[in-house]
Amino acid sequence: MNHRYSERICSTQKSFIREILKVTADPEIISFAGGLPNPNLIDDEGIQNAAAALLKEDGKTALQYSTTEGHPPLREWIAERYRTRYGLSVDADQILITNGSQQCLDLVGKVYLDKGDSVVVEDPGYLGAIQSFSMFQPEFLSVSLNEEGPDLEQLADVLNTSSPKFMYGIPNSQNPSGITYSENRRRDLAAILCESDVPFIEDDAYGELQFDGVARRPVSAYMDGEGVLTGSFSKIFSPGMRMGWVCAPAEVMDKVLIAKQASDLHSNYLSQRILSKYLETNDINAHIAVINEEYRKRAEWMVSRMEECFPDDVSFTRPTGGMFVWLTLPEGVSSTRLFDAALKQKVAILPGTPFYADGGGESTARINFSNSDEEQIMTGIKIVADVLEEIRITPQ
Amino acid sequence: MNHRYSERICSTQKSFIREILKVTADPEIISFAGGLPNPNLIDDEGIQNAAAALLKEDGKTALQYSTTEGHPPLREWIAERYRTRYGLSVDADQILITNGSQQCLDLVGKVYLDKGDSVVVEDPGYLGAIQSFSMFQPEFLSVSLNEEGPDLEQLADVLNTSSPKFMYGIPNSQNPSGITYSENRRRDLAAILCESDVPFIEDDAYGELQFDGVARRPVSAYMDGEGVLTGSFSKIFSPGMRMGWVCAPAEVMDKVLIAKQASDLHSNYLSQRILSKYLETNDINAHIAVINEEYRKRAEWMVSRMEECFPDDVSFTRPTGGMFVWLTLPEGVSSTRLFDAALKQKVAILPGTPFYADGGGESTARINFSNSDEEQIMTGIKIVADVLEEIRITPQ
């Protein structure tokens, strides 16, 4: 049979990262390529106890169909955290539980995008978002990131010549660059976007993974309640349970709800109930503090090893949160070549090119530290440094 | 802020059924409106044991990120069931685990539909599918159902004048009509669709809920391996765990995989593992036999009570599977009016109009029997009959 597919699906490739991760799944490989939380920091015992208690107390309800919006006490917990940790005025009606925060991007695409619409993304930007939005065939307008956040002059130019439906960004420990927007940049960005009636889709996957434990005020806080935030329990609870959420003003939430009904009726209710029970019976703040301390140490090991082994013309970020170091190789040195050569020595990094919607970034790479121990970091970074030296003196 | 939404979202309403279900959630109401499995037939104890064993044995892995395709042993279990129960030649690579079978419809929409494409649906058709496909802005071409399945003359006319991307249908105990396609109709339908290069998206949510326990040969079986099937564990295991799947030929599966990555990376892995453990350690066939026997009894109570209480000009189906009786009131009697009047007497039915993509169906209603006990059925149907008599003699 001659299947006639949609335009969108024919012009979208499989996720480059997920394909690379298959290659690097070999346990003999030291992998800095992925973005996995450290399994030792997943509280499987706590989750086991929460699941057992819940299924005993209220199993039949937890296993039945439920509402599209999600479990009310879980939504209230999230709203309360916005109020107390971030000083945002949010109530539970503004929260909808999603199948991981990746699904938020699909819902946002459904709610805002017609084919040919434009959207602003960071350059480099989160690949999963670019792939998700691609399903709705927009034009991507890239705005460079510098140390304090998006380049606002570039953004102003973009807004002068086009009328994007939204801007998407990750202000805290951005994936892949690791950049955290400064407070001033957040305020100025909000002002520019509000003036042009462009909502900010604020992906806060790493908001809780700030090594100093301090909450950064969201860009949405400067937008008079008009921000659309997405959040995730993947990094602080369990990625496999796919628990994320959208937080949006009432008018937008009405549309998000329609998109969610059409997508899958509702998110896994058993997992919502287990999570909710876990939050009731465990101190998640203490757990988050442990994760941050462990990731801080790993980032420190990695940075100090890089300082020791890498030549001066290789630059890299000093993470203050998140799970990645962003590496910039000397001009003309390809990170794809480095990836290939290092993989032969059983170390995997992630080339930066797929994060650039408009091309470029050949000399960049993303290096994950959350899922490696001290020995792997010490060994792996030395191997990357040796391989780098080797490919620099060997013609391509 | 002036949010500029997509065309699709502005032209789609909230799910009428989900809104009605909110009204009928009051525990004092006898509800025939929903489509819930009977909670007494959810094996919460078995699931509790499977969850405990799994989390103890392999918790950290089950709570981590996983592959887009889904848990290999679960995919193999599903493929094996196609081979043994349905005689289809399917292997595990052709199965992808979804967030409930509703998500299959979203993925199918992403894979096949550009705006303005046409799709064939049954009339009446499953509302959740119509809503899901609506996100991709197709034109719906309706083909009536008669006792043996879709009207093939109508279908031939439709295929003569248009070139739909696919036809969507539910051959077993169709939702809402309860019709099961005859074997001849399946074969003839397959032949017509193959001739026109139109794939059949075969939603088999109720394939296991056949009261006689006999497997019906899928339409896909007559399509030389080109069928796209969707399946669900919601009716035989747990709806709240949102475990469904797509089964598709390799070429189509490549595209489905891209759509799934873009939608939410992967389905809830913990639930996949709990389900897989449950299937290993429990006799699901025995469990399905119990469900079928219980539903058969409930359907029988309902039909005999309808025969007793309803006047001769009300007709209704005699279900051989599934969860619904389909009611046709005398011409001119509106089921919406019956819904309103019955609700005042604390009984809820579901008017049929939303199931007709092109309008019509004012005298039809869907009556659920799976989630009521004998007393509720006896009381509730009598009240519906009384209310019906009352509204017939009262001017509107």
mmCIF file of C-alpha atoms in Angstrom, chain A residues 14-364:
data_model
loop_
_atom_site.group_PDB
_atom_site.id
_atom_site.type_symbol
_atom_site.label_atom_id
_atom_site.label_comp_id
_atom_site.label_asym_id
_atom_site.label_seq_id
_atom_site.Cartn_x
_atom_site.Cartn_y
_atom_site.Cartn_z
ATOM 1 C CA LYS A 14 14.300 10.989 14.253
ATOM 2 C CA SER A 15 15.787 12.625 17.317
ATOM 3 C CA PHE A 16 19.542 12.738 16.763
ATOM 4 C CA ILE A 17 20.129 12.623 20.512
ATOM 5 C CA ARG A 18 17.950 9.556 21.075
ATOM 6 C CA GLU A 19 19.767 7.783 18.244
ATOM 7 C CA ILE A 20 23.167 8.690 19.750
ATOM 8 C CA LEU A 21 21.997 7.478 23.142
ATOM 9 C CA LYS A 22 21.337 4.056 21.661
ATOM 10 C CA VAL A 23 24.971 3.893 20.502
ATOM 11 C CA THR A 24 26.234 4.966 23.898
ATOM 12 C CA ALA A 25 24.034 2.623 25.974
ATOM 13 C CA ASP A 26 26.885 0.052 26.114
ATOM 14 C CA PRO A 27 27.778 -0.139 29.840
ATOM 15 C CA GLU A 28 31.483 -0.186 28.981
ATOM 16 C CA ILE A 29 31.199 3.332 27.609
ATOM 17 C CA ILE A 30 31.665 6.337 29.893
ATOM 18 C CA SER A 31 28.761 8.424 28.655
ATOM 19 C CA PHE A 32 28.678 12.202 28.989
ATOM 20 C CA ALA A 33 26.240 12.246 26.048
ATOM 21 C CA GLY A 34 22.869 11.776 27.737
ATOM 22 C CA GLY A 35 20.857 13.865 30.138
ATOM 23 C CA LEU A 36 19.926 11.245 32.711
ATOM 24 C CA PRO A 37 19.503 12.032 36.380
ATOM 25 C CA ASN A 38 21.813 9.948 38.548
ATOM 26 C CA PRO A 39 19.938 6.730 39.403
ATOM 27 C CA ASN A 40 21.506 6.704 42.877
ATOM 28 C CA LEU A 41 19.617 9.921 43.561
ATOM 29 C CA ILE A 42 16.224 8.471 42.604
ATOM 30 C CA ASP A 43 14.479 7.625 45.879
ATOM 31 C CA ASP A 44 13.169 4.236 44.782
ATOM 32 C CA GLU A 45 12.520 3.166 48.367
ATOM 33 C CA GLY A 46 10.457 6.238 49.121
ATOM 34 C CA ILE A 47 8.500 5.755 45.889
ATOM 35 C CA GLN A 48 7.992 2.068 46.687
ATOM 36 C CA ASN A 49 6.521 2.981 50.077
ATOM 37 C CA ALA A 50 4.294 5.685 48.612
ATOM 38 C CA ALA A 51 3.035 3.289 45.913
ATOM 39 C CA ALA A 52 2.316 0.531 48.436
ATOM 40 C CA ALA A 53 0.455 2.850 50.822
ATOM 41 C CA LEU A 54 -1.573 4.432 48.062
ATOM 42 C CA LEU A 55 -2.557 1.190 46.325
ATOM 43 C CA LYS A 56 -3.623 -0.255 49.664
ATOM 44 C CA GLU A 57 -5.664 2.774 50.710
ATOM 45 C CA ASP A 58 -7.268 3.830 47.471
ATOM 46 C CA GLY A 59 -6.132 1.492 44.692
ATOM 47 C CA LYS A 60 -9.392 1.195 42.788
ATOM 48 C CA THR A 61 -9.747 4.962 42.437
ATOM 49 C CA ALA A 62 -6.073 5.479 41.540
ATOM 50 C CA LEU A 63 -6.378 2.881 38.744
ATOM 51 C CA GLN A 64 -9.597 4.324 37.241
ATOM 52 C CA TYR A 65 -10.040 7.037 34.577
ATOM 53 C CA SER A 66 -9.646 10.560 35.907
ATOM 54 C CA THR A 67 -9.926 14.229 34.943
ATOM 55 C CA THR A 68 -7.995 15.882 32.125
ATOM 56 C CA GLU A 69 -6.598 18.582 34.415
ATOM 57 C CA GLY A 70 -4.990 16.167 36.846
ATOM 58 C CA HIS A 71 -5.131 15.250 40.538
ATOM 59 C CA PRO A 72 -6.304 18.339 42.488
ATOM 60 C CA PRO A 73 -3.960 17.986 45.510
ATOM 61 C CA LEU A 74 -0.961 17.619 43.195
ATOM 62 C CA ARG A 75 -2.015 20.706 41.238
ATOM 63 C CA GLU A 76 -2.426 22.568 44.538
ATOM 64 C CA TRP A 77 1.042 21.459 45.685
ATOM 65 C CA ILE A 78 2.562 22.892 42.494
ATOM 66 C CA ALA A 79 0.603 26.148 42.770
ATOM 67 C CA GLU A 80 1.658 26.497 46.402
ATOM 68 C CA ARG A 81 5.301 26.046 45.416
ATOM 69 C CA TYR A 82 4.991 28.844 42.836
ATOM 70 C CA ARG A 83 3.526 31.051 45.555
ATOM 71 C CA THR A 84 6.022 30.303 48.310
ATOM 72 C CA ARG A 85 9.235 29.578 46.409
ATOM 73 C CA TYR A 86 8.822 32.009 43.507
ATOM 74 C CA GLY A 87 6.389 34.610 44.841
ATOM 75 C CA LEU A 88 4.056 34.097 41.882
ATOM 76 C CA SER A 89 0.313 34.454 42.294
ATOM 77 C CA VAL A 90 -0.833 31.092 40.912
ATOM 78 C CA ASP A 91 -3.789 28.944 41.839
ATOM 79 C CA ALA A 92 -4.406 25.253 41.241
ATOM 80 C CA ASP A 93 -6.827 25.942 38.347
ATOM 81 C CA GLN A 94 -3.859 27.240 36.376
ATOM 82 C CA ILE A 95 -2.026 23.903 36.553
ATOM 83 C CA LEU A 96 -2.534 20.924 34.224
ATOM 84 C CA ILE A 97 -0.542 17.697 34.693
ATOM 85 C CA THR A 98 1.252 16.453 31.563
ATOM 86 C CA ASN A 99 3.038 13.316 30.438
ATOM 87 C CA GLY A 100 6.466 14.765 31.225
ATOM 88 C CA SER A 101 7.260 18.383 30.471
ATOM 89 C CA GLN A 102 8.059 17.417 26.860
ATOM 90 C CA GLN A 103 4.294 17.073 26.344
ATOM 91 C CA CYS A 104 3.860 20.735 27.342
ATOM 92 C CA LEU A 105 5.693 21.667 24.143
ATOM 93 C CA ASP A 106 3.306 19.594 22.044
ATOM 94 C CA LEU A 107 0.324 21.217 23.774
ATOM 95 C CA VAL A 108 1.797 24.706 23.305
ATOM 96 C CA GLY A 109 2.317 23.910 19.618
ATOM 97 C CA LYS A 110 -1.304 22.814 19.293
ATOM 98 C CA VAL A 111 -2.593 25.897 21.088
ATOM 99 C CA TYR A 112 -0.563 28.544 19.257
ATOM 100 C CA LEU A 113 0.867 27.357 15.956
ATOM 101 C CA ASP A 114 -0.542 27.340 12.445
ATOM 102 C CA LYS A 115 1.727 26.276 9.608
ATOM 103 C CA GLY A 116 4.092 29.098 8.659
ATOM 104 C CA ASP A 117 3.751 30.989 11.956
ATOM 105 C CA SER A 118 7.033 32.089 13.443
ATOM 106 C CA VAL A 119 8.425 31.353 16.900
ATOM 107 C CA VAL A 120 11.533 32.669 18.620
ATOM 108 C CA VAL A 121 13.970 30.115 20.027
ATOM 109 C CA GLU A 122 17.329 30.399 21.747
ATOM 110 C CA ASP A 123 20.474 29.718 19.732
ATOM 111 C CA PRO A 124 21.622 27.143 20.743
ATOM 112 C CA GLY A 125 18.217 25.827 21.775
ATOM 113 C CA TYR A 126 16.696 22.732 23.323
ATOM 114 C CA LEU A 127 16.473 20.117 20.599
ATOM 115 C CA GLY A 128 13.390 18.417 22.049
ATOM 116 C CA ALA A 129 11.474 21.680 21.801
ATOM 117 C CA ILE A 130 12.576 22.293 18.226
ATOM 118 C CA GLN A 131 11.451 18.778 17.301
ATOM 119 C CA SER A 132 8.145 19.134 19.119
ATOM 120 C CA PHE A 133 7.273 22.511 17.576
ATOM 121 C CA SER A 134 8.339 21.193 14.139
ATOM 122 C CA MET A 135 5.175 19.062 14.114
ATOM 123 C CA PHE A 136 3.273 22.335 13.611
ATOM 124 C CA GLN A 137 5.571 23.575 10.822
ATOM 125 C CA PRO A 138 6.563 26.998 12.120
ATOM 126 C CA GLU A 139 9.462 29.160 10.994
ATOM 127 C CA PHE A 140 12.149 29.282 13.690
ATOM 128 C CA LEU A 141 13.707 32.672 14.456
ATOM 129 C CA SER A 142 16.885 32.207 16.466
ATOM 130 C CA VAL A 143 18.211 34.673 19.009
ATOM 131 C CA SER A 144 21.740 34.140 20.329
ATOM 132 C CA LEU A 145 22.430 33.556 23.971
ATOM 133 C CA ASN A 146 25.213 35.465 25.625
ATOM 134 C CA GLU A 147 26.334 35.217 29.246
ATOM 135 C CA GLU A 148 23.334 37.014 30.699
ATOM 136 C CA GLY A 149 20.678 35.466 28.481
ATOM 137 C CA PRO A 150 19.113 36.163 25.071
ATOM 138 C CA ASP A 151 20.671 38.971 23.035
ATOM 139 C CA LEU A 152 17.992 41.647 23.292
ATOM 140 C CA GLU A 153 19.207 43.690 20.342
ATOM 141 C CA GLN A 154 18.821 40.665 18.124
ATOM 142 C CA LEU A 155 15.421 40.021 19.652
ATOM 143 C CA ALA A 156 14.325 43.611 18.988
ATOM 144 C CA ASP A 157 15.398 43.230 15.339
ATOM 145 C CA VAL A 158 13.424 40.005 15.060
ATOM 146 C CA LEU A 159 10.327 41.618 16.573
ATOM 147 C CA ASN A 160 10.649 44.595 14.220
ATOM 148 C CA THR A 161 10.426 42.428 11.146
ATOM 149 C CA SER A 162 8.114 39.613 12.220
ATOM 150 C CA SER A 163 5.306 38.795 14.588
ATOM 151 C CA PRO A 164 6.112 35.501 16.324
ATOM 152 C CA LYS A 165 3.382 33.616 18.160
ATOM 153 C CA PHE A 166 5.665 33.108 21.169
ATOM 154 C CA MET A 167 9.239 32.928 22.372
ATOM 155 C CA TYR A 168 10.463 29.697 23.956
ATOM 156 C CA GLY A 169 13.366 29.630 26.403
ATOM 157 C CA ILE A 170 14.975 27.969 29.428
ATOM 158 C CA PRO A 171 16.131 30.740 31.795
ATOM 159 C CA ASN A 172 17.692 28.431 34.419
ATOM 160 C CA SER A 173 20.743 26.339 33.476
ATOM 161 C CA GLN A 174 19.661 26.301 29.858
ATOM 162 C CA ASN A 175 19.895 23.083 27.870
ATOM 163 C CA PRO A 176 22.400 22.825 26.199
ATOM 164 C CA SER A 177 24.471 25.921 27.070
ATOM 165 C CA GLY A 178 24.063 25.893 30.874
ATOM 166 C CA ILE A 179 23.447 29.665 30.862
ATOM 167 C CA THR A 180 21.224 31.163 33.563
ATOM 168 C CA TYR A 181 19.624 34.482 32.599
ATOM 169 C CA SER A 182 20.581 37.398 34.860
ATOM 170 C CA GLU A 183 17.863 39.200 36.797
ATOM 171 C CA ASN A 184 18.192 42.334 34.690
ATOM 172 C CA ARG A 185 17.957 40.353 31.495
ATOM 173 C CA ARG A 186 14.790 38.653 32.713
ATOM 174 C CA ARG A 187 13.145 41.988 33.430
ATOM 175 C CA ASP A 188 14.220 43.560 30.146
ATOM 176 C CA LEU A 189 13.217 40.487 28.149
ATOM 177 C CA ALA A 190 9.771 40.510 29.769
ATOM 178 C CA ALA A 191 9.314 44.197 28.935
ATOM 179 C CA ILE A 192 10.227 43.721 25.266
ATOM 180 C CA LEU A 193 7.973 40.685 24.877
ATOM 181 C CA CYS A 194 5.001 42.341 26.628
ATOM 182 C CA GLU A 195 5.338 45.392 24.411
ATOM 183 C CA SER A 196 5.061 43.176 21.329
ATOM 184 C CA ASP A 197 2.301 40.931 22.725
ATOM 185 C CA VAL A 198 4.579 37.881 22.506
ATOM 186 C CA PRO A 199 4.070 35.335 25.317
ATOM 187 C CA PHE A 200 7.122 33.669 26.829
ATOM 188 C CA ILE A 201 6.975 29.881 27.065
ATOM 189 C CA GLU A 202 9.248 29.412 30.048
ATOM 190 C CA ASP A 203 10.637 25.907 30.352
ATOM 191 C CA ASP A 204 11.865 25.499 33.905
ATOM 192 C CA ALA A 205 13.117 21.913 33.897
ATOM 193 C CA TYR A 206 16.158 22.918 35.980
ATOM 194 C CA GLY A 207 14.669 25.537 38.323
ATOM 195 C CA GLU A 208 15.045 23.225 41.316
ATOM 196 C CA LEU A 209 18.548 22.123 40.277
ATOM 197 C CA GLN A 210 20.360 25.286 41.368
ATOM 198 C CA PHE A 211 23.396 24.318 43.409
ATOM 199 C CA ASP A 212 23.046 27.237 45.817
ATOM 200 C CA GLY A 213 19.415 26.293 46.475
ATOM 201 C CA VAL A 214 18.255 29.832 45.665
ATOM 202 C CA ALA A 215 15.096 30.245 43.556
ATOM 203 C CA ARG A 216 15.509 32.506 40.521
ATOM 204 C CA ARG A 217 12.553 34.777 39.816
ATOM 205 C CA PRO A 218 10.912 33.535 36.583
ATOM 206 C CA VAL A 219 10.678 35.790 33.529
ATOM 207 C CA SER A 220 6.916 35.261 33.890
ATOM 208 C CA ALA A 221 7.033 37.138 37.189
ATOM 209 C CA TYR A 222 7.702 40.314 35.210
ATOM 210 C CA MET A 223 4.840 39.667 32.779
ATOM 211 C CA ASP A 224 1.842 40.451 34.948
ATOM 212 C CA GLY A 225 0.466 36.934 35.223
ATOM 213 C CA GLU A 226 0.637 36.314 31.463
ATOM 214 C CA GLY A 227 3.507 33.828 31.492
ATOM 215 C CA VAL A 228 3.180 30.219 30.426
ATOM 216 C CA LEU A 229 5.502 28.046 32.534
ATOM 217 C CA THR A 230 6.331 24.393 32.125
ATOM 218 C CA GLY A 231 7.765 22.264 34.889
ATOM 219 C CA SER A 232 8.974 18.760 35.537
ATOM 220 C CA PHE A 233 9.396 16.234 38.320
ATOM 221 C CA SER A 234 11.827 14.260 36.151
ATOM 222 C CA LYS A 235 14.978 15.748 37.628
ATOM 223 C CA ILE A 236 13.927 15.701 41.295
ATOM 224 C CA PHE A 237 11.668 12.634 41.515
ATOM 225 C CA SER A 238 11.556 10.166 38.597
ATOM 226 C CA PRO A 239 11.890 10.672 34.834
ATOM 227 C CA GLY A 240 10.307 7.285 34.068
ATOM 228 C CA MET A 241 7.039 8.369 35.663
ATOM 229 C CA ARG A 242 6.749 11.254 33.152
ATOM 230 C CA MET A 243 5.276 13.814 35.516
ATOM 231 C CA GLY A 244 5.306 17.385 34.221
ATOM 232 C CA TRP A 245 2.932 20.331 34.193
ATOM 233 C CA VAL A 246 1.851 23.489 32.407
ATOM 234 C CA CYS A 247 1.071 26.621 34.381
ATOM 235 C CA ALA A 248 -0.882 29.187 32.366
ATOM 236 C CA PRO A 249 -3.329 32.078 32.782
ATOM 237 C CA ALA A 250 -6.989 30.974 32.791
ATOM 238 C CA GLU A 251 -7.687 31.992 29.186
ATOM 239 C CA VAL A 252 -4.706 30.034 27.853
ATOM 240 C CA MET A 253 -5.468 27.085 30.160
ATOM 241 C CA ASP A 254 -8.922 26.735 28.522
ATOM 242 C CA LYS A 255 -7.147 26.061 25.225
ATOM 243 C CA VAL A 256 -4.456 23.840 26.756
ATOM 244 C CA LEU A 257 -7.227 21.698 28.238
ATOM 245 C CA ILE A 258 -8.791 21.125 24.802
ATOM 246 C CA ALA A 259 -5.389 20.191 23.372
ATOM 247 C CA LYS A 260 -4.744 17.770 26.251
ATOM 248 C CA GLN A 261 -8.163 16.076 25.863
ATOM 249 C CA ALA A 262 -7.454 15.585 22.181
ATOM 250 C CA SER A 263 -3.931 14.292 22.843
ATOM 251 C CA ASP A 264 -4.513 11.573 25.433
ATOM 252 C CA LEU A 265 -7.540 12.366 27.681
ATOM 253 C CA HIS A 266 -5.404 12.653 30.818
ATOM 254 C CA SER A 267 -1.980 11.846 32.259
ATOM 255 C CA ASN A 268 -1.185 8.627 34.090
ATOM 256 C CA TYR A 269 -3.369 8.887 37.190
ATOM 257 C CA LEU A 270 -1.628 6.173 39.222
ATOM 258 C CA SER A 271 1.674 8.041 38.888
ATOM 259 C CA GLN A 272 0.012 11.325 39.843
ATOM 260 C CA ARG A 273 -1.342 9.677 42.976
ATOM 261 C CA ILE A 274 1.987 8.036 43.873
ATOM 262 C CA LEU A 275 3.765 11.366 43.423
ATOM 263 C CA SER A 276 1.157 13.158 45.492
ATOM 264 C CA LYS A 277 1.440 10.559 48.265
ATOM 265 C CA TYR A 278 5.246 10.835 48.120
ATOM 266 C CA LEU A 279 5.091 14.612 48.527
ATOM 267 C CA GLU A 280 2.780 14.182 51.531
ATOM 268 C CA THR A 281 4.995 11.683 53.295
ATOM 269 C CA ASN A 282 8.547 12.742 52.380
ATOM 270 C CA ASP A 283 10.641 15.894 52.662
ATOM 271 C CA ILE A 284 11.240 16.694 49.011
ATOM 272 C CA ASN A 285 13.213 19.819 49.921
ATOM 273 C CA ALA A 286 15.768 17.725 51.788
ATOM 274 C CA HIS A 287 15.921 15.335 48.808
ATOM 275 C CA ILE A 288 16.455 18.224 46.377
ATOM 276 C CA ALA A 289 19.229 19.585 48.604
ATOM 277 C CA VAL A 290 21.014 16.226 48.444
ATOM 278 C CA ILE A 291 20.713 16.121 44.643
ATOM 279 C CA ASN A 292 22.073 19.653 44.345
ATOM 280 C CA GLU A 293 25.022 18.899 46.604
ATOM 281 C CA GLU A 294 25.868 15.750 44.627
ATOM 282 C CA TYR A 295 25.559 17.481 41.260
ATOM 283 C CA ARG A 296 27.589 20.461 42.511
ATOM 284 C CA LYS A 297 30.430 18.098 43.427
ATOM 285 C CA ARG A 298 30.272 16.349 40.065
ATOM 286 C CA ALA A 299 30.287 19.667 38.198
ATOM 287 C CA GLU A 300 33.283 20.750 40.252
ATOM 288 C CA TRP A 301 35.202 17.543 39.534
ATOM 289 C CA MET A 302 34.491 17.933 35.858
ATOM 290 C CA VAL A 303 35.479 21.588 35.657
ATOM 291 C CA SER A 304 38.680 21.071 37.613
ATOM 292 C CA ARG A 305 39.606 18.069 35.454
ATOM 293 C CA MET A 306 38.934 20.137 32.329
ATOM 294 C CA GLU A 307 41.114 22.954 33.691
ATOM 295 C CA GLU A 308 43.859 20.407 34.280
ATOM 296 C CA CYS A 309 43.675 18.533 30.965
ATOM 297 C CA PHE A 310 42.335 20.890 28.282
ATOM 298 C CA PRO A 311 44.547 23.369 26.401
ATOM 299 C CA ASP A 312 43.909 27.099 26.926
ATOM 300 C CA ASP A 313 42.030 27.564 23.675
ATOM 301 C CA VAL A 314 39.249 25.210 24.760
ATOM 302 C CA SER A 315 36.608 27.046 26.762
ATOM 303 C CA PHE A 316 33.847 25.658 28.919
ATOM 304 C CA THR A 317 31.148 26.852 31.279
ATOM 305 C CA ARG A 318 31.275 26.642 35.100
ATOM 306 C CA PRO A 319 27.802 25.301 35.897
ATOM 307 C CA THR A 320 25.857 26.779 38.814
ATOM 308 C CA GLY A 321 22.997 24.334 38.271
ATOM 309 C CA GLY A 322 21.544 21.790 35.865
ATOM 310 C CA MET A 323 23.344 18.768 34.486
ATOM 311 C CA PHE A 324 25.694 19.986 31.717
ATOM 312 C CA VAL A 325 28.988 21.656 30.902
ATOM 313 C CA TRP A 326 29.032 23.407 27.513
ATOM 314 C CA LEU A 327 32.312 23.070 25.671
ATOM 315 C CA THR A 328 33.659 25.306 22.908
ATOM 316 C CA LEU A 329 36.568 23.871 20.951
ATOM 317 C CA PRO A 330 39.087 26.004 19.041
ATOM 318 C CA GLU A 331 37.708 27.246 15.717
ATOM 319 C CA GLY A 332 38.017 24.661 13.004
ATOM 320 C CA VAL A 333 37.979 21.707 15.379
ATOM 321 C CA SER A 334 34.845 19.706 14.806
ATOM 322 C CA SER A 335 33.033 18.239 17.805
ATOM 323 C CA THR A 336 31.540 15.553 15.574
ATOM 324 C CA ARG A 337 35.053 14.392 14.798
ATOM 325 C CA LEU A 338 35.852 14.529 18.511
ATOM 326 C CA PHE A 339 32.700 12.487 19.209
ATOM 327 C CA ASP A 340 33.689 9.789 16.701
ATOM 328 C CA ALA A 341 37.277 9.568 17.942
ATOM 329 C CA ALA A 342 36.356 9.580 21.641
ATOM 330 C CA LEU A 343 33.697 6.912 21.122
ATOM 331 C CA LYS A 344 36.437 4.599 19.823
ATOM 332 C CA GLN A 345 38.099 5.099 23.208
ATOM 333 C CA LYS A 346 34.741 4.308 24.905
ATOM 334 C CA VAL A 347 33.882 7.842 25.960
ATOM 335 C CA ALA A 348 30.775 9.590 24.576
ATOM 336 C CA ILE A 349 30.139 13.338 24.337
ATOM 337 C CA LEU A 350 27.291 15.081 22.527
ATOM 338 C CA PRO A 351 28.150 17.300 19.517
ATOM 339 C CA GLY A 352 26.446 20.695 19.700
ATOM 340 C CA THR A 353 25.296 21.084 16.077
ATOM 341 C CA PRO A 354 21.771 19.673 16.479
ATOM 342 C CA PHE A 355 21.008 22.425 18.999
ATOM 343 C CA TYR A 356 21.379 25.127 16.353
ATOM 344 C CA ALA A 357 18.084 25.491 14.464
ATOM 345 C CA ASP A 358 19.805 27.531 11.718
ATOM 346 C CA GLY A 359 22.999 25.469 11.492
ATOM 347 C CA GLY A 360 26.407 26.259 12.986
ATOM 348 C CA GLY A 361 27.889 25.268 16.349
ATOM 349 C CA GLU A 362 30.372 22.811 14.792
ATOM 350 C CA SER A 363 32.919 23.438 17.535
ATOM 351 C CA THR A 364 30.557 23.028 20.466
#
